[in-house]
Short mmCIF file of N, CA and C in Angstrom, two decimals:
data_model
loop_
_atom_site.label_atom_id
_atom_site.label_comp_id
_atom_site.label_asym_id
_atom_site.label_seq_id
_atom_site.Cartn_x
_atom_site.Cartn_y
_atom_site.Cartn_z
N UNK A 1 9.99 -14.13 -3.25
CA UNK A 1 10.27 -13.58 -1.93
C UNK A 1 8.96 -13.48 -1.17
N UNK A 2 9.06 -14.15 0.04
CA UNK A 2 7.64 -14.56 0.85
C UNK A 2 7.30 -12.89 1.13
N UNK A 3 6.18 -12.14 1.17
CA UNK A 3 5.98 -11.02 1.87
C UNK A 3 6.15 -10.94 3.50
N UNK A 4 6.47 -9.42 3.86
CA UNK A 4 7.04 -9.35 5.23
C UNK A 4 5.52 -9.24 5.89
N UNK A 5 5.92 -9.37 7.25
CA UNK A 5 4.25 -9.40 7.84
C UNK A 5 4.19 -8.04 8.09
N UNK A 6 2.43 -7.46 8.62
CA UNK A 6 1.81 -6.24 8.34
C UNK A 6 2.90 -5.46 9.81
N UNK A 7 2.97 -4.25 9.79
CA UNK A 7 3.63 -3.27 10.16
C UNK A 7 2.37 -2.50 11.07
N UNK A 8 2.59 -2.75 12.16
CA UNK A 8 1.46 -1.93 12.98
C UNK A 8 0.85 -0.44 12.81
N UNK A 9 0.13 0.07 12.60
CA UNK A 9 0.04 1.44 12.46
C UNK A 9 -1.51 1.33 12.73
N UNK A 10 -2.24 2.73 12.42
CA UNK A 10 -3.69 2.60 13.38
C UNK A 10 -4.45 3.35 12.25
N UNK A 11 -5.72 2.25 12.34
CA UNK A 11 -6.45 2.67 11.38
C UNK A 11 -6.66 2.42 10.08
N UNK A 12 -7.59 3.08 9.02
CA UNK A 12 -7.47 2.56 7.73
C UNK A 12 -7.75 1.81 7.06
N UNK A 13 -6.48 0.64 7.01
CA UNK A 13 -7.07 -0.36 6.48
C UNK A 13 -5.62 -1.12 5.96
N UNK A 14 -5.58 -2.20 5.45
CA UNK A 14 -4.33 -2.84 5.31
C UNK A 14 -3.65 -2.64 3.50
N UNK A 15 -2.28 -2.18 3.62
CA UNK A 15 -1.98 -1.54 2.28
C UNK A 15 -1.18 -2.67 1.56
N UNK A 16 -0.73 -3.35 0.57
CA UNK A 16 0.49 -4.41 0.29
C UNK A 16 1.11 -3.85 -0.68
N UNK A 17 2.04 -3.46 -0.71
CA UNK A 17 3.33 -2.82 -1.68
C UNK A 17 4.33 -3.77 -2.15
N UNK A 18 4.55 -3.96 -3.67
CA UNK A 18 5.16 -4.95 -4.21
C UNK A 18 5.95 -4.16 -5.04
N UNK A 19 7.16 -3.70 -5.11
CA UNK A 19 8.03 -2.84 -5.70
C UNK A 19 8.71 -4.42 -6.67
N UNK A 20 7.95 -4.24 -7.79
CA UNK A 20 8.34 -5.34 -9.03
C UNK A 20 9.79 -5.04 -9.25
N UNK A 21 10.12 -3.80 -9.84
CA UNK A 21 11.39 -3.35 -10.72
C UNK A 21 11.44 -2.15 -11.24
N UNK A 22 12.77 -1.70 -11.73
CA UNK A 22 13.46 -0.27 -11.58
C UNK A 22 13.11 -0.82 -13.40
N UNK A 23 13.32 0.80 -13.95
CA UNK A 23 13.52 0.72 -15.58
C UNK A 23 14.58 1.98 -15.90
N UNK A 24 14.97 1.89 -16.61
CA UNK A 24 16.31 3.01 -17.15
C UNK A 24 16.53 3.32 -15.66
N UNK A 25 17.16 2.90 -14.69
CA UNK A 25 17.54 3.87 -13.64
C UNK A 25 19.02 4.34 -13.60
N UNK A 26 19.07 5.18 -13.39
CA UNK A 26 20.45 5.72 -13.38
C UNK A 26 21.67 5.77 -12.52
N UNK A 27 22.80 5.66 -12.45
CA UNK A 27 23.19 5.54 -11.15
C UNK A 27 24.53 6.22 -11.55
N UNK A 28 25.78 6.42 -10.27
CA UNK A 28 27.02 6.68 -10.43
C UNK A 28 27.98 5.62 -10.79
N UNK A 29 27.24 4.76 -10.86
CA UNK A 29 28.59 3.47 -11.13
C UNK A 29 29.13 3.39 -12.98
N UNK A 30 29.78 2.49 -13.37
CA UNK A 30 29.91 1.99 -14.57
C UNK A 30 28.73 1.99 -15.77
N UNK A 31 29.10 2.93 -16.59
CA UNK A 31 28.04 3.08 -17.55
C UNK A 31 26.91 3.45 -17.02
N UNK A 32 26.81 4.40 -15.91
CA UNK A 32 25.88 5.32 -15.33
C UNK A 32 24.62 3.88 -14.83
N UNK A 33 25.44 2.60 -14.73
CA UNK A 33 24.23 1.38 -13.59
C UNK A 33 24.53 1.58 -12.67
N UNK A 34 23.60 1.09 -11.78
CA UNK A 34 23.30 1.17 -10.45
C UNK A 34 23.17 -0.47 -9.30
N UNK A 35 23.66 -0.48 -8.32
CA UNK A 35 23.07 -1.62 -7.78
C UNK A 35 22.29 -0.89 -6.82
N UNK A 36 21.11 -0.51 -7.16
CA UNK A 36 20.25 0.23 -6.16
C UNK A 36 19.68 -0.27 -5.07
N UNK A 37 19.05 0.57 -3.90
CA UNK A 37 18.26 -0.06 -2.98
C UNK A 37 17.40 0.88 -2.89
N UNK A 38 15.64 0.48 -2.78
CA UNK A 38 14.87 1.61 -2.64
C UNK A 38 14.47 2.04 -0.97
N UNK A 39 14.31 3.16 -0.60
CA UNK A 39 13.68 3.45 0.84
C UNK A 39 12.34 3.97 0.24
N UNK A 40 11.09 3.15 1.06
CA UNK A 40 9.93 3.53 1.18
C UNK A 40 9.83 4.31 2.32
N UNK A 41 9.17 5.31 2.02
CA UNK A 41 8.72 6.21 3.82
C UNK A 41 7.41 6.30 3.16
N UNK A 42 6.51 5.92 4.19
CA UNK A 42 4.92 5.37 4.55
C UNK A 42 4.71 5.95 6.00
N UNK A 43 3.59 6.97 5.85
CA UNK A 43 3.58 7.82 7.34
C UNK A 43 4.88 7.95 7.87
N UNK A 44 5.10 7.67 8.66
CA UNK A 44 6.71 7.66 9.90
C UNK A 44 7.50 6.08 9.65
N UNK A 45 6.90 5.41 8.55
CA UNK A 45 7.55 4.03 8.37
C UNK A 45 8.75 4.16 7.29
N UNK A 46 9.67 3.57 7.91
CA UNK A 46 10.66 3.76 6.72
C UNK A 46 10.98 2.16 6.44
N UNK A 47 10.46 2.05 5.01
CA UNK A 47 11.27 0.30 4.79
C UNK A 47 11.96 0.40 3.61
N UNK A 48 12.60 -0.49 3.56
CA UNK A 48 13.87 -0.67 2.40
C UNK A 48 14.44 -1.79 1.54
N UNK A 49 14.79 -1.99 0.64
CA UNK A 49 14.72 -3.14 0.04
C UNK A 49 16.19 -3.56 -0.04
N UNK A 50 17.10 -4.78 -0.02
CA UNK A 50 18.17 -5.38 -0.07
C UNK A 50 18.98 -4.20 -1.39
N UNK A 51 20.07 -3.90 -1.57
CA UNK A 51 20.84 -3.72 -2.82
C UNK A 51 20.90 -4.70 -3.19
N UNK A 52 20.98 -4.83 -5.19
CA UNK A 52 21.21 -5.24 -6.07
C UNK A 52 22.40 -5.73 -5.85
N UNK A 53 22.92 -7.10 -6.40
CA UNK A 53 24.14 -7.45 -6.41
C UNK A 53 24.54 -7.34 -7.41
N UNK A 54 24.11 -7.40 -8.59
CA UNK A 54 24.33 -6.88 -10.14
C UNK A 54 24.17 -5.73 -10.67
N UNK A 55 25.42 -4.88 -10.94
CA UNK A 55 24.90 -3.16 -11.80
C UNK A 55 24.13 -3.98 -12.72
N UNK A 56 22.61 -2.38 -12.95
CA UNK A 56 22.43 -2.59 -13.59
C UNK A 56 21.23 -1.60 -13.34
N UNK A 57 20.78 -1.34 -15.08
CA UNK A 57 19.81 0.00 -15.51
C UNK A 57 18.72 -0.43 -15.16
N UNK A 58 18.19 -1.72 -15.13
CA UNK A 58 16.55 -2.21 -15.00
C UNK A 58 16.68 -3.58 -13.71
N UNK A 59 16.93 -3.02 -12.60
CA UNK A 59 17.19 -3.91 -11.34
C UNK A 59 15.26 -4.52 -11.15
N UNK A 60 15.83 -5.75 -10.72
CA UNK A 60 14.17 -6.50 -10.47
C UNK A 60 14.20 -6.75 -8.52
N UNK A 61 12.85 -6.67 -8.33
CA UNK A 61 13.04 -6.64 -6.70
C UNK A 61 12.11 -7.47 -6.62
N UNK A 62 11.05 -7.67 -6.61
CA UNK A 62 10.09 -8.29 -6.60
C UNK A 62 9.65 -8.44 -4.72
N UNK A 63 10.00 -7.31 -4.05
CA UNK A 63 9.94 -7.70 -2.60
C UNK A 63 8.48 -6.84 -2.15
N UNK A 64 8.10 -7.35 -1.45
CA UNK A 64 6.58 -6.37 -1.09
C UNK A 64 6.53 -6.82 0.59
N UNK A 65 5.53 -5.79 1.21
CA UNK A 65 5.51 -5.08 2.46
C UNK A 65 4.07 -4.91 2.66
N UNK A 66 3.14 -5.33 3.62
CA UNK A 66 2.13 -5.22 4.16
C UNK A 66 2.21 -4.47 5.58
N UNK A 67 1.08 -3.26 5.30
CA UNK A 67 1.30 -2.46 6.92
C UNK A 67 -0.91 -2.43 6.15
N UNK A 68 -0.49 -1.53 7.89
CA UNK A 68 -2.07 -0.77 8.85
C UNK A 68 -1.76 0.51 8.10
N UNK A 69 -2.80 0.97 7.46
CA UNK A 69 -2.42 2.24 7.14
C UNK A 69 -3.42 3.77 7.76
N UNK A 70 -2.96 4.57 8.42
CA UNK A 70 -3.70 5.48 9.12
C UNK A 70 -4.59 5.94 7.68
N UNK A 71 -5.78 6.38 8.98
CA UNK A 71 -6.76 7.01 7.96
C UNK A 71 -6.04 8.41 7.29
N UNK A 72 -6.34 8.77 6.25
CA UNK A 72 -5.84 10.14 5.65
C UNK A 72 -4.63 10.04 4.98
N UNK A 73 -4.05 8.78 4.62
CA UNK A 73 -2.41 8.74 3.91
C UNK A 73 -3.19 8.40 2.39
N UNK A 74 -2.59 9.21 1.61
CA UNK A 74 -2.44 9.62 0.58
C UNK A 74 -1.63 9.28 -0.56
N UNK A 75 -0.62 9.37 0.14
CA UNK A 75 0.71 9.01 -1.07
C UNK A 75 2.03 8.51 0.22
N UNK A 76 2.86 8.23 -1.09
CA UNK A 76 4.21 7.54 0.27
C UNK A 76 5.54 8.26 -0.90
N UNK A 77 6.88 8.29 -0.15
CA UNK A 77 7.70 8.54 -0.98
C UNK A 77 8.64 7.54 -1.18
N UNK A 78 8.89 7.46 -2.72
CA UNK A 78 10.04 6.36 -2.60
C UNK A 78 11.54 7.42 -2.78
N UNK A 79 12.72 6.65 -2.58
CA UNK A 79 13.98 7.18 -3.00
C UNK A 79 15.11 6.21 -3.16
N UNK A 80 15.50 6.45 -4.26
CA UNK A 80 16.91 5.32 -4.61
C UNK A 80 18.24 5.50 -4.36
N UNK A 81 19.23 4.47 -3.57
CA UNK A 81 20.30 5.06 -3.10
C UNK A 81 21.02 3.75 -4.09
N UNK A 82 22.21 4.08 -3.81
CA UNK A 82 23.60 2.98 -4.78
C UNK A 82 24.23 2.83 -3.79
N UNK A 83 24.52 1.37 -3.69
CA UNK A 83 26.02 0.86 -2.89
C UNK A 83 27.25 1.93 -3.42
N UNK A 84 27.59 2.31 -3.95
CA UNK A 84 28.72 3.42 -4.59
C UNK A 84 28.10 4.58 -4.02
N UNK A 85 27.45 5.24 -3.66
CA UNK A 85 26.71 6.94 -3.43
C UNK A 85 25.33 6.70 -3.78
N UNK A 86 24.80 7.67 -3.25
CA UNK A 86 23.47 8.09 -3.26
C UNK A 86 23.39 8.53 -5.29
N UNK A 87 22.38 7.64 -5.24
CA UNK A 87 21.58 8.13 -6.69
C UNK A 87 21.03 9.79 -6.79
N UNK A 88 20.31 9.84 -5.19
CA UNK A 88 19.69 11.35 -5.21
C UNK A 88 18.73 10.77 -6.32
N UNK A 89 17.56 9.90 -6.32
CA UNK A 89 16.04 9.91 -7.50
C UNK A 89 15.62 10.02 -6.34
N UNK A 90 14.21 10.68 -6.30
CA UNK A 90 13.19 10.62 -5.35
C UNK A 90 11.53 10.42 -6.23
N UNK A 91 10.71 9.92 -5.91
CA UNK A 91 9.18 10.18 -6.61
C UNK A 91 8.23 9.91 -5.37
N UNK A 92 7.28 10.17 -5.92
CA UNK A 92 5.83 9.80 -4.75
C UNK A 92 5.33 8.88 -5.17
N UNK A 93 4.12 8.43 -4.42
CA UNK A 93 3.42 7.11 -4.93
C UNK A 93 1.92 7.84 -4.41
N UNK A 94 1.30 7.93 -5.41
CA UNK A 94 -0.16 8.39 -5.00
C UNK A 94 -0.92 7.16 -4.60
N UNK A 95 -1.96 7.38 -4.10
CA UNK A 95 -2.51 6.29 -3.50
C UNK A 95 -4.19 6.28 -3.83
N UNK A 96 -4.60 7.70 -4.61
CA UNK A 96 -6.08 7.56 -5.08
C UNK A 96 -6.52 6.25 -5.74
N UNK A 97 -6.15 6.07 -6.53
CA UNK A 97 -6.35 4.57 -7.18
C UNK A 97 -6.85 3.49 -6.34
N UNK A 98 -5.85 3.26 -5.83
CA UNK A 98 -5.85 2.19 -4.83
C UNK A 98 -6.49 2.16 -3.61
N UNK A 99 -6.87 3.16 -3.26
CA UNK A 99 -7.58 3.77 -1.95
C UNK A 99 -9.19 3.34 -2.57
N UNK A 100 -9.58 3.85 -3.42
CA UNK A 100 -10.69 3.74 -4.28
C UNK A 100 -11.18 2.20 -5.15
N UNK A 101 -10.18 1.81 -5.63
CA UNK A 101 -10.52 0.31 -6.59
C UNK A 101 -10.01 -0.55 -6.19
N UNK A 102 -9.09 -0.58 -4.50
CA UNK A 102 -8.86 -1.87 -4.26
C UNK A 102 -7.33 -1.99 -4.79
N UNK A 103 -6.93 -2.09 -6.17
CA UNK A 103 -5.61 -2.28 -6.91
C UNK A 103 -5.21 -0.96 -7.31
N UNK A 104 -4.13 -1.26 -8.25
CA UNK A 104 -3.28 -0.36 -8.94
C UNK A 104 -2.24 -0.65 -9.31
N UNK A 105 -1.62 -0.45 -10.57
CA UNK A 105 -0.57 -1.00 -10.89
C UNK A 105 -0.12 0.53 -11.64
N UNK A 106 1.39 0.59 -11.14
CA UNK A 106 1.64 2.57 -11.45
C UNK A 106 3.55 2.13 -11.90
N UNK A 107 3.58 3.02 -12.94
CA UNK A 107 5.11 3.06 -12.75
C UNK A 107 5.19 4.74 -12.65
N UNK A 108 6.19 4.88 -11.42
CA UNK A 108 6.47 6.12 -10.77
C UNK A 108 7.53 6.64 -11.17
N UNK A 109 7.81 7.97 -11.76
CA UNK A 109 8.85 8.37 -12.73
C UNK A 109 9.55 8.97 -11.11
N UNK A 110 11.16 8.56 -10.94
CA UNK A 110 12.26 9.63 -10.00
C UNK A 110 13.23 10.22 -10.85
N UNK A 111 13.00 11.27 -9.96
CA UNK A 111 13.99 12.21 -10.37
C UNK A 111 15.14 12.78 -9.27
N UNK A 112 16.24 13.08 -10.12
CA UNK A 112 16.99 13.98 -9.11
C UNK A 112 16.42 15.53 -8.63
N UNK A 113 17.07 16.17 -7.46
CA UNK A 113 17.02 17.34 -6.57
C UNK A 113 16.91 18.68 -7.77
N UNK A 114 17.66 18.15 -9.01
CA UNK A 114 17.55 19.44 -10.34
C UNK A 114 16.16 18.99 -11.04
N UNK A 115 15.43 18.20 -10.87
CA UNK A 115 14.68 17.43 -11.74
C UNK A 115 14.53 16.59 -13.10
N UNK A 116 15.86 16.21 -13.15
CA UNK A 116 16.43 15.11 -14.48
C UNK A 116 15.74 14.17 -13.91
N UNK A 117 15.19 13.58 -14.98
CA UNK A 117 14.85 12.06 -15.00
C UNK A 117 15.76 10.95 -14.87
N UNK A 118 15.39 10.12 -13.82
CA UNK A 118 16.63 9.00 -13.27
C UNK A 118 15.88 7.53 -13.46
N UNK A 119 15.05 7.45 -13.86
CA UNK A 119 14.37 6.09 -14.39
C UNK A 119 12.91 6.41 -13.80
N UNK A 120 12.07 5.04 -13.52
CA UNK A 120 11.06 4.65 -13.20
C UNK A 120 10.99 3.50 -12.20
N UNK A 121 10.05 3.25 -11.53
CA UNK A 121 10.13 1.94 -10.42
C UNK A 121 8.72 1.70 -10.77
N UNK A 122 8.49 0.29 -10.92
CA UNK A 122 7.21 -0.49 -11.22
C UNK A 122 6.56 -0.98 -9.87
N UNK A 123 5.88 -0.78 -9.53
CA UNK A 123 4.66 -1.02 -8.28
C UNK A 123 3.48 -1.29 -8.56
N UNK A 124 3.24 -2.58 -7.89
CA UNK A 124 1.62 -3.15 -7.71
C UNK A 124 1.37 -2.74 -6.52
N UNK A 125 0.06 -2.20 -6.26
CA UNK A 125 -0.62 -1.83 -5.06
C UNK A 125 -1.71 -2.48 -4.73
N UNK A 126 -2.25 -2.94 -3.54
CA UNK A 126 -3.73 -3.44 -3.18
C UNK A 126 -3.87 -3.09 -1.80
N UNK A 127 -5.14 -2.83 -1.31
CA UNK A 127 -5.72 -1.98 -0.60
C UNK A 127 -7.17 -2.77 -0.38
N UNK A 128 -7.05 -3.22 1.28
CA UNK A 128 -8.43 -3.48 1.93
C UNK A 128 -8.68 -2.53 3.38
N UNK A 129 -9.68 -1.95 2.93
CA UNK A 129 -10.37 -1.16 3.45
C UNK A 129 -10.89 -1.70 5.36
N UNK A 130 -10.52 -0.88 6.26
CA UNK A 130 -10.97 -1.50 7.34
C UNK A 130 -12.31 -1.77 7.62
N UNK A 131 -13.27 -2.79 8.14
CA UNK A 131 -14.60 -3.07 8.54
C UNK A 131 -14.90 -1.65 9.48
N UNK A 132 -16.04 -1.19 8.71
CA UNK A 132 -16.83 -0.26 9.17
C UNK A 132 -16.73 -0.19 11.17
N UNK A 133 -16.86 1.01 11.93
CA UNK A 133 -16.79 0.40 13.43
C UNK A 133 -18.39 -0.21 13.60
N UNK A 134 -18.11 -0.52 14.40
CA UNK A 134 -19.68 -1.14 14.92
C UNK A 134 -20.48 0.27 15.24
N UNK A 135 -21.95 -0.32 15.00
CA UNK A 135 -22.84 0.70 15.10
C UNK A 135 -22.89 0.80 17.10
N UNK A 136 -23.25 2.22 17.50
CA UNK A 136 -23.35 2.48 18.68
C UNK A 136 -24.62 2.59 19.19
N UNK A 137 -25.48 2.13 18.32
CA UNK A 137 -27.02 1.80 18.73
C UNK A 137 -27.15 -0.02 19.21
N UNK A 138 -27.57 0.37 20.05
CA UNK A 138 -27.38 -1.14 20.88
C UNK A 138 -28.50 -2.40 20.22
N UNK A 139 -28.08 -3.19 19.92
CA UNK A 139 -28.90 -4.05 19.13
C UNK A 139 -30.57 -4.46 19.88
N UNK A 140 -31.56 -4.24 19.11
CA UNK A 140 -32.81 -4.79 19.79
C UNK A 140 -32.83 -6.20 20.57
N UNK A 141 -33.87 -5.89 21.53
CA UNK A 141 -33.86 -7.70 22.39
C UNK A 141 -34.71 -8.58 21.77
N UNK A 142 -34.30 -9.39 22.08
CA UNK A 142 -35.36 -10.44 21.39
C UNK A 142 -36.67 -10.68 21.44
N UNK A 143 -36.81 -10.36 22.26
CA UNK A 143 -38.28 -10.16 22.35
C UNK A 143 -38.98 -8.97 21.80
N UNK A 144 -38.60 -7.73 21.37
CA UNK A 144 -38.73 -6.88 21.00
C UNK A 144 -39.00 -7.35 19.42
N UNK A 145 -38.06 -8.25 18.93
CA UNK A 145 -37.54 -8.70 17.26
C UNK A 145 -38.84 -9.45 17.27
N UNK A 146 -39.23 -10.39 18.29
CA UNK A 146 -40.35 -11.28 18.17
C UNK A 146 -41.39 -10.53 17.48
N UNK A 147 -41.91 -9.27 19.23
CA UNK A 147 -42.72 -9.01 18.90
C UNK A 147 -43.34 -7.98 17.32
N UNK A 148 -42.37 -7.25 17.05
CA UNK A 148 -42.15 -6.87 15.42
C UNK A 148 -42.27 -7.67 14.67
N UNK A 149 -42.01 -8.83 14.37
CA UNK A 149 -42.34 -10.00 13.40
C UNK A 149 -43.52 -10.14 13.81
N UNK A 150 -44.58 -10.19 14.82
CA UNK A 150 -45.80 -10.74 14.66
C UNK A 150 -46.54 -10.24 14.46
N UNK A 151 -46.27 -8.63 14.84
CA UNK A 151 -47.47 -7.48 14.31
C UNK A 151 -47.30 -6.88 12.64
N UNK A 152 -45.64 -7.71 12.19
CA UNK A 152 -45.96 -6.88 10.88
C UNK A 152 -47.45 -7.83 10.08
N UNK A 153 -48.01 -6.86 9.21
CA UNK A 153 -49.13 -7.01 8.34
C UNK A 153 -50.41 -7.22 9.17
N UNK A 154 -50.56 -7.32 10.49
CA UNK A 154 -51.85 -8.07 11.09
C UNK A 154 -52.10 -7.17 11.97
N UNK A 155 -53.18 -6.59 12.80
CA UNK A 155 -53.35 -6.07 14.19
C UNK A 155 -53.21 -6.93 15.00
N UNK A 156 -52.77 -6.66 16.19
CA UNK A 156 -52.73 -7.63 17.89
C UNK A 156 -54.05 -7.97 17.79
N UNK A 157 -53.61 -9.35 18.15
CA UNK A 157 -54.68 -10.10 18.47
C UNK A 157 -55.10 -9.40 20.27
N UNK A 158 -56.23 -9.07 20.72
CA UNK A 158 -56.47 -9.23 22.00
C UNK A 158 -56.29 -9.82 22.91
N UNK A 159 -55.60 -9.63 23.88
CA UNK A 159 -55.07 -10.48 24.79
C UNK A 159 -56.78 -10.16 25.57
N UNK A 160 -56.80 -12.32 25.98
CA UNK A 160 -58.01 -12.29 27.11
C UNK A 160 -56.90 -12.99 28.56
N UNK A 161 -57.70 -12.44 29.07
CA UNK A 161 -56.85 -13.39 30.89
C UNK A 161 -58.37 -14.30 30.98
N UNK A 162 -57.29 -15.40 31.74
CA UNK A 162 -58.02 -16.67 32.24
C UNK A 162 -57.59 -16.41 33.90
N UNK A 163 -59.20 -16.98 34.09
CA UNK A 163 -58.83 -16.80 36.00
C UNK A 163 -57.73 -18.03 35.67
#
């Protein structure tokens, strides 16, 4: 599945979220499977992934999402719903890792509203950092650069005038 393009937001730096696959997840259907769909909420972004067309305890997604991510985001929440009813799993996704080393690869335990364990969701994370802003000191002139290159190591030569 081609990735979706980046999601405008301000600041930061650019985040890519690849929600691999669900493990033991739980659901209301047949033999407690699920054809799940996950909702990511990322700052005020809400994205979501297709339902499963197959019940099932260990659903594979393999779908990922590139956004702008404001400075100061931290973590994101995921939550799993069922074509049949709401699952009710919720977990977070911390983001130290990835904020810090670039990658991360995390499986995120959800739970229901009582706090039972309702499976796990497998996520790769990567994280590029936005280019520093430009410095607000105005770059030297060239002639300035010249003249610094010619006085390093030597004294000025004396300037003589010619009639």
């Amino acid at each position: 599945v081609p990735p979706s393009p980046p999601v405008a937001l301000s600041g930061g730096g650019l985040l890519e979220i690849l929600l691999v696959e669900g493990r033991n997840i739980k659901g209301p259907g047949f033999q407690g499977q699920t054809t799940p769909r996950v909702v990511l909420t990322v700052g005020n972004l809400r994205l979501q992934t297709e339902p499963q067309d197959v019940p099932s305890a260990h659903p594979r997604w393999g779908q990922s999402w590139r956004l702008n991510t404001p400075p100061g985001l931290a973590w994101f929440t995921v939550e799993v719903l069922d074509a049949d009813g709401p699952v009710g799993a919720n977990g977070h996704v911390k983001l130290t890792k990835v904020l810090s080393e670039q990658r991360d690869e995390i499986w995120v335990p959800i739970a229901d509203s009582a706090g039972r364990d309702m499976g796990e969701l497998h996520f790769l994370l990567a994280f590029l950092p936005s280019p520093a802003p430009p410095s607000t000191t105005p770059p030297p002139s060239i002639g300035s650069a010249i003249a610094a290159a010619n006085s390093v190591g030597r004294a000025a030569a004396p300037r003589t005038a010619h009639p």
